[in-house]
Amino acid sequence: MGILAATALASAALTGCSDKADEIPHPVDGRVSASNDGTDFEPCTGLNAAAVSDLGFDGRTWTDVSMSGGGPRGCRATNAKETVTLLVLDAAPQVLYPRSVAEWVGNDPGSSIDKYRFRNTPACAAVTYADDSVVVAAVSNDDPEAAEPKDPRCGKAVTVVREVIGQLHTPAVKPEFDVTADDTIDLAYTHALQVGRLPRQTRVDVADIVDGAGRLRPYVDIVATSDDGEKQLALIEKSLTDG
């Protein structure tokens, strides 16, 4: 059974969020899976709506964007010009960010955080290990007037990871992962979440799986309303990695 078919069993569309630190906002049914169970760290409560607000995002938009039965587990929030995601996935960073998608920009002094800058979109990601998973924070620049990232050193993404790094069990040896680049749909979904407001032509091509601001909709919404979600996710990934 493909990931799209498996996720069709997800319960309902996501709306709203919780400000309580110990509650996941409208949790996706079946959100913990073999694709994201390498750590018990929970992104949606490790960084809650109040903490998201302190970082300059709208805490009311802190939403569970996990997939059901495969793919990433975590949450997303937005403000007028940015998108932040915090996700767990059992996949190596080089699989999450192929060379055509992201650029390695080094380690932050005194930390174990790997920083990435997306090449074809104004977004940054910071990655660290937790048990047998990676925890990935990404912050996009959704300002339509901006041609390039306003935060070329990925400072906001690193700040998000630092907010939660004390909650993580860092392995003594970097883990090995079974997830590969063949897992195209869950990786495409992960990537599309993190780049925030999609490029204009891409938004036109996949209009029924993006919201009014041009951001990818939560996966449970996509499978509930779109018959060709996999195809449209593939189109997004192609548009973001070509060139």
GROMACS .gro file of C-alpha atoms in nm:
model
  243
    1MET     CA    1   0.000   0.000   0.000
    2GLY     CA    2   0.139   0.341  -0.095
    3ILE     CA    3   0.183   0.621   0.154
    4LEU     CA    4  -0.104   0.817  -0.001
    5ALA     CA    5  -0.342   0.523   0.035
    6ALA     CA    6  -0.233   0.460   0.392
    7THR     CA    7  -0.286   0.819   0.490
    8ALA     CA    8  -0.635   0.823   0.345
    9LEU     CA    9  -0.745   0.673   0.676
   10ALA     CA   10  -0.651   0.992   0.858
   11SER     CA   11  -0.937   1.127   1.061
   12ALA     CA   12  -1.020   1.489   0.985
   13ALA     CA   13  -0.887   1.818   0.856
   14LEU     CA   14  -0.674   2.018   1.094
   15THR     CA   15  -0.795   2.347   1.233
   16GLY     CA   16  -0.671   2.557   1.522
   17CYS     CA   17  -0.416   2.461   1.786
   18SER     CA   18  -0.357   2.427   2.158
   19ASP     CA   19  -0.156   2.657   2.383
   20LYS     CA   20  -0.099   2.382   2.640
   21ALA     CA   21   0.257   2.255   2.653
   22ASP     CA   22   0.155   1.893   2.702
   23GLU     CA   23  -0.096   1.873   2.418
   24ILE     CA   24  -0.041   1.819   2.047
   25PRO     CA   25  -0.271   2.051   1.849
   26HIS     CA   26  -0.534   1.825   1.684
   27PRO     CA   27  -0.298   1.527   1.650
   28VAL     CA   28  -0.301   1.335   1.324
   29ASP     CA   29  -0.422   0.977   1.363
   30GLY     CA   30  -0.136   0.729   1.315
   31ARG     CA   31   0.125   1.007   1.322
   32VAL     CA   32   0.391   0.792   1.491
   33SER     CA   33   0.525   0.544   1.236
   34ALA     CA   34   0.833   0.350   1.131
   35SER     CA   35   0.940   0.665   0.946
   36ASN     CA   36   0.965   0.882   1.258
   37ASP     CA   37   0.982   0.658   1.565
   38GLY     CA   38   1.357   0.675   1.623
   39THR     CA   39   1.312   0.919   1.912
   40ASP     CA   40   1.042   0.989   2.168
   41PHE     CA   41   1.099   1.364   2.132
   42GLU     CA   42   0.772   1.527   2.030
   43PRO     CA   43   0.818   1.840   1.815
   44CYS     CA   44   0.463   1.967   1.869
   45THR     CA   45   0.501   1.985   2.247
   46GLY     CA   46   0.878   2.022   2.270
   47LEU     CA   47   0.813   2.360   2.110
   48ASN     CA   48   0.459   2.463   2.197
   49ALA     CA   49   0.237   2.745   2.074
   50ALA     CA   50   0.355   2.985   2.344
   51ALA     CA   51   0.721   2.926   2.256
   52VAL     CA   52   0.639   2.970   1.888
   53SER     CA   53   0.485   3.308   1.971
   54ASP     CA   54   0.801   3.408   2.160
   55LEU     CA   55   0.999   3.337   1.841
   56GLY     CA   56   0.782   3.582   1.646
   57PHE     CA   57   0.530   3.344   1.488
   58ASP     CA   58   0.154   3.326   1.536
   59GLY     CA   59   0.103   3.061   1.805
   60ARG     CA   60  -0.256   3.014   1.688
   61THR     CA   61  -0.120   2.863   1.366
   62TRP     CA   62   0.089   2.594   1.542
   63THR     CA   63  -0.057   2.293   1.358
   64ASP     CA   64   0.021   1.922   1.344
   65VAL     CA   65   0.139   1.860   0.988
   66SER     CA   66   0.244   1.498   1.046
   67MET     CA   67   0.170   1.227   0.793
   68SER     CA   68  -0.027   0.919   0.898
   69GLY     CA   69   0.152   0.590   0.849
   70GLY     CA   70   0.472   0.734   0.703
   71GLY     CA   71   0.680   1.047   0.661
   72PRO     CA   72   0.754   1.325   0.909
   73ARG     CA   73   0.607   1.394   1.253
   74GLY     CA   74   0.585   1.755   1.369
   75CYS     CA   75   0.423   2.096   1.358
   76ARG     CA   76   0.423   2.421   1.161
   77ALA     CA   77   0.348   2.785   1.237
   78THR     CA   78   0.347   3.102   1.030
   79ASN     CA   79   0.354   3.477   1.051
   80ALA     CA   80   0.293   3.735   0.779
   81LYS     CA   81   0.628   3.671   0.607
   82GLU     CA   82   0.771   3.343   0.743
   83THR     CA   83   0.698   2.975   0.798
   84VAL     CA   84   0.859   2.763   1.071
   85THR     CA   85   0.848   2.383   1.086
   86LEU     CA   86   0.989   2.146   1.347
   87LEU     CA   87   0.993   1.784   1.233
   88VAL     CA   88   1.127   1.441   1.327
   89LEU     CA   89   1.218   1.194   1.054
   90ASP     CA   90   1.424   0.875   1.052
   91ALA     CA   91   1.633   0.975   0.753
   92ALA     CA   92   1.984   1.101   0.701
   93PRO     CA   93   2.019   1.477   0.640
   94GLN     CA   94   2.177   1.413   0.300
   95VAL     CA   95   1.860   1.225   0.201
   96LEU     CA   96   1.635   1.501   0.329
   97TYR     CA   97   1.838   1.762   0.145
   98PRO     CA   98   1.990   1.634  -0.181
   99ARG     CA   99   2.264   1.849  -0.331
  100SER     CA  100   2.016   1.994  -0.578
  101VAL     CA  101   1.795   2.113  -0.293
  102ALA     CA  102   2.021   2.239  -0.017
  103GLU     CA  103   2.368   2.373   0.040
  104TRP     CA  104   2.589   2.267   0.327
  105VAL     CA  105   2.706   2.580   0.506
  106GLY     CA  106   2.900   2.441   0.801
  107ASN     CA  107   2.858   2.392   1.175
  108ASP     CA  108   2.775   2.657   1.428
  109PRO     CA  109   3.069   2.705   1.671
  110GLY     CA  110   3.015   2.517   1.994
  111SER     CA  111   2.714   2.318   1.874
  112SER     CA  112   2.638   1.998   1.688
  113ILE     CA  113   2.381   2.161   1.461
  114ASP     CA  114   2.421   2.111   1.088
  115LYS     CA  115   2.294   2.410   0.890
  116TYR     CA  116   2.152   2.396   0.542
  117ARG     CA  117   2.036   2.665   0.301
  118PHE     CA  118   1.792   2.568   0.028
  119ARG     CA  119   1.922   2.664  -0.315
  120ASN     CA  120   1.607   2.735  -0.510
  121THR     CA  121   1.390   2.881  -0.235
  122PRO     CA  122   1.444   3.142   0.039
  123ALA     CA  123   1.452   2.892   0.327
  124CYS     CA  124   1.700   2.761   0.582
  125ALA     CA  125   1.713   2.441   0.786
  126ALA     CA  126   1.903   2.340   1.097
  127VAL     CA  127   1.945   1.973   1.176
  128THR     CA  128   2.054   1.780   1.482
  129TYR     CA  129   2.042   1.415   1.585
  130ALA     CA  130   1.804   1.276   1.848
  131ASP     CA  131   1.841   0.908   1.934
  132ASP     CA  132   1.792   0.733   1.598
  133SER     CA  133   1.624   1.025   1.420
  134VAL     CA  134   1.704   1.371   1.297
  135VAL     CA  135   1.520   1.675   1.429
  136VAL     CA  136   1.490   1.942   1.164
  137ALA     CA  137   1.390   2.305   1.208
  138ALA     CA  138   1.327   2.509   0.895
  139VAL     CA  139   1.241   2.877   0.857
  140SER     CA  140   1.135   3.016   0.521
  141ASN     CA  141   1.120   3.373   0.403
  142ASP     CA  142   0.775   3.411   0.248
  143ASP     CA  143   0.808   3.781   0.167
  144PRO     CA  144   0.710   3.806  -0.201
  145GLU     CA  145   0.934   4.110  -0.239
  146ALA     CA  146   1.245   3.923  -0.125
  147ALA     CA  147   1.460   3.763  -0.394
  148GLU     CA  148   1.696   3.588  -0.150
  149PRO     CA  149   1.692   3.481   0.215
  150LYS     CA  150   1.718   3.774   0.454
  151ASP     CA  151   1.882   3.537   0.701
  152PRO     CA  152   2.168   3.381   0.502
  153ARG     CA  153   2.328   3.236   0.816
  154CYS     CA  154   2.007   3.048   0.902
  155GLY     CA  155   2.001   3.206   1.247
  156LYS     CA  156   1.628   3.161   1.311
  157ALA     CA  157   1.633   2.792   1.223
  158VAL     CA  158   1.929   2.739   1.454
  159THR     CA  159   1.747   2.929   1.730
  160VAL     CA  160   1.449   2.694   1.699
  161VAL     CA  161   1.673   2.388   1.737
  162ARG     CA  162   1.847   2.545   2.035
  163GLU     CA  163   1.508   2.592   2.199
  164VAL     CA  164   1.461   2.214   2.210
  165ILE     CA  165   1.811   2.069   2.204
  166GLY     CA  166   1.817   2.020   2.581
  167GLN     CA  167   1.524   1.778   2.543
  168LEU     CA  168   1.705   1.555   2.294
  169HIS     CA  169   1.908   1.240   2.356
  170THR     CA  170   2.201   1.283   2.120
  171PRO     CA  171   2.353   0.950   2.013
  172ALA     CA  172   2.720   0.882   2.079
  173VAL     CA  173   2.747   0.753   1.722
  174LYS     CA  174   2.551   0.901   1.433
  175PRO     CA  175   2.268   0.659   1.350
  176GLU     CA  176   2.228   0.467   1.027
  177PHE     CA  177   1.898   0.502   0.846
  178ASP     CA  178   1.689   0.268   0.633
  179VAL     CA  179   1.495   0.552   0.470
  180THR     CA  180   1.636   0.635   0.127
  181ALA     CA  181   1.572   0.882  -0.149
  182ASP     CA  182   1.328   0.626  -0.295
  183ASP     CA  183   1.078   0.736  -0.031
  184THR     CA  184   0.980   1.017  -0.264
  185ILE     CA  185   0.637   1.119  -0.139
  186ASP     CA  186   0.714   1.163   0.229
  187LEU     CA  187   1.040   1.339   0.148
  188ALA     CA  188   0.870   1.562  -0.110
  189TYR     CA  189   0.603   1.650   0.146
  190THR     CA  190   0.870   1.726   0.409
  191HIS     CA  191   1.057   1.952   0.170
  192ALA     CA  192   0.747   2.134   0.047
  193LEU     CA  193   0.636   2.206   0.405
  194GLN     CA  194   0.970   2.361   0.488
  195VAL     CA  195   0.996   2.601   0.196
  196GLY     CA  196   0.684   2.786   0.306
  197ARG     CA  197   0.514   2.997   0.040
  198LEU     CA  198   0.571   2.813  -0.287
  199PRO     CA  199   0.688   2.991  -0.605
  200ARG     CA  200   0.407   3.152  -0.803
  201GLN     CA  201   0.397   2.910  -1.099
  202THR     CA  202   0.420   2.610  -0.869
  203ARG     CA  203   0.121   2.740  -0.671
  204VAL     CA  204  -0.080   2.760  -0.992
  205ASP     CA  205   0.009   2.404  -1.092
  206VAL     CA  206  -0.089   2.256  -0.754
  207ALA     CA  207  -0.366   2.495  -0.653
  208ASP     CA  208  -0.586   2.237  -0.480
  209ILE     CA  209  -0.318   2.128  -0.230
  210VAL     CA  210  -0.201   2.473  -0.118
  211ASP     CA  211  -0.374   2.727   0.104
  212GLY     CA  212  -0.464   3.086   0.022
  213ALA     CA  213  -0.113   3.206   0.109
  214GLY     CA  214   0.047   2.950  -0.123
  215ARG     CA  215   0.177   2.716   0.149
  216LEU     CA  216   0.131   2.342   0.131
  217ARG     CA  217  -0.177   2.224   0.318
  218PRO     CA  218  -0.147   1.959   0.594
  219TYR     CA  219  -0.132   1.610   0.453
  220VAL     CA  220  -0.461   1.496   0.605
  221ASP     CA  221  -0.629   1.783   0.419
  222ILE     CA  222  -0.456   1.687   0.095
  223VAL     CA  223  -0.566   1.322   0.102
  224ALA     CA  224  -0.919   1.419   0.203
  225THR     CA  225  -0.972   1.654  -0.089
  226SER     CA  226  -0.732   1.567  -0.372
  227ASP     CA  227  -0.738   1.258  -0.594
  228ASP     CA  228  -0.389   1.321  -0.731
  229GLY     CA  229  -0.200   1.445  -0.424
  230GLU     CA  230   0.102   1.224  -0.498
  231LYS     CA  231   0.129   1.362  -0.850
  232GLN     CA  232   0.105   1.721  -0.731
  233LEU     CA  233   0.363   1.666  -0.458
  234ALA     CA  234   0.596   1.527  -0.723
  235LEU     CA  235   0.539   1.842  -0.929
  236ILE     CA  236   0.632   2.057  -0.629
  237GLU     CA  237   0.951   1.861  -0.566
  238LYS     CA  238   1.049   1.886  -0.933
  239SER     CA  239   0.992   2.261  -0.939
  240LEU     CA  240   1.206   2.311  -0.629
  241THR     CA  241   1.497   2.091  -0.732
  242ASP     CA  242   1.534   2.161  -1.105
  243GLY     CA  243   1.781   2.423  -1.214
   0.00000   0.00000   0.00000
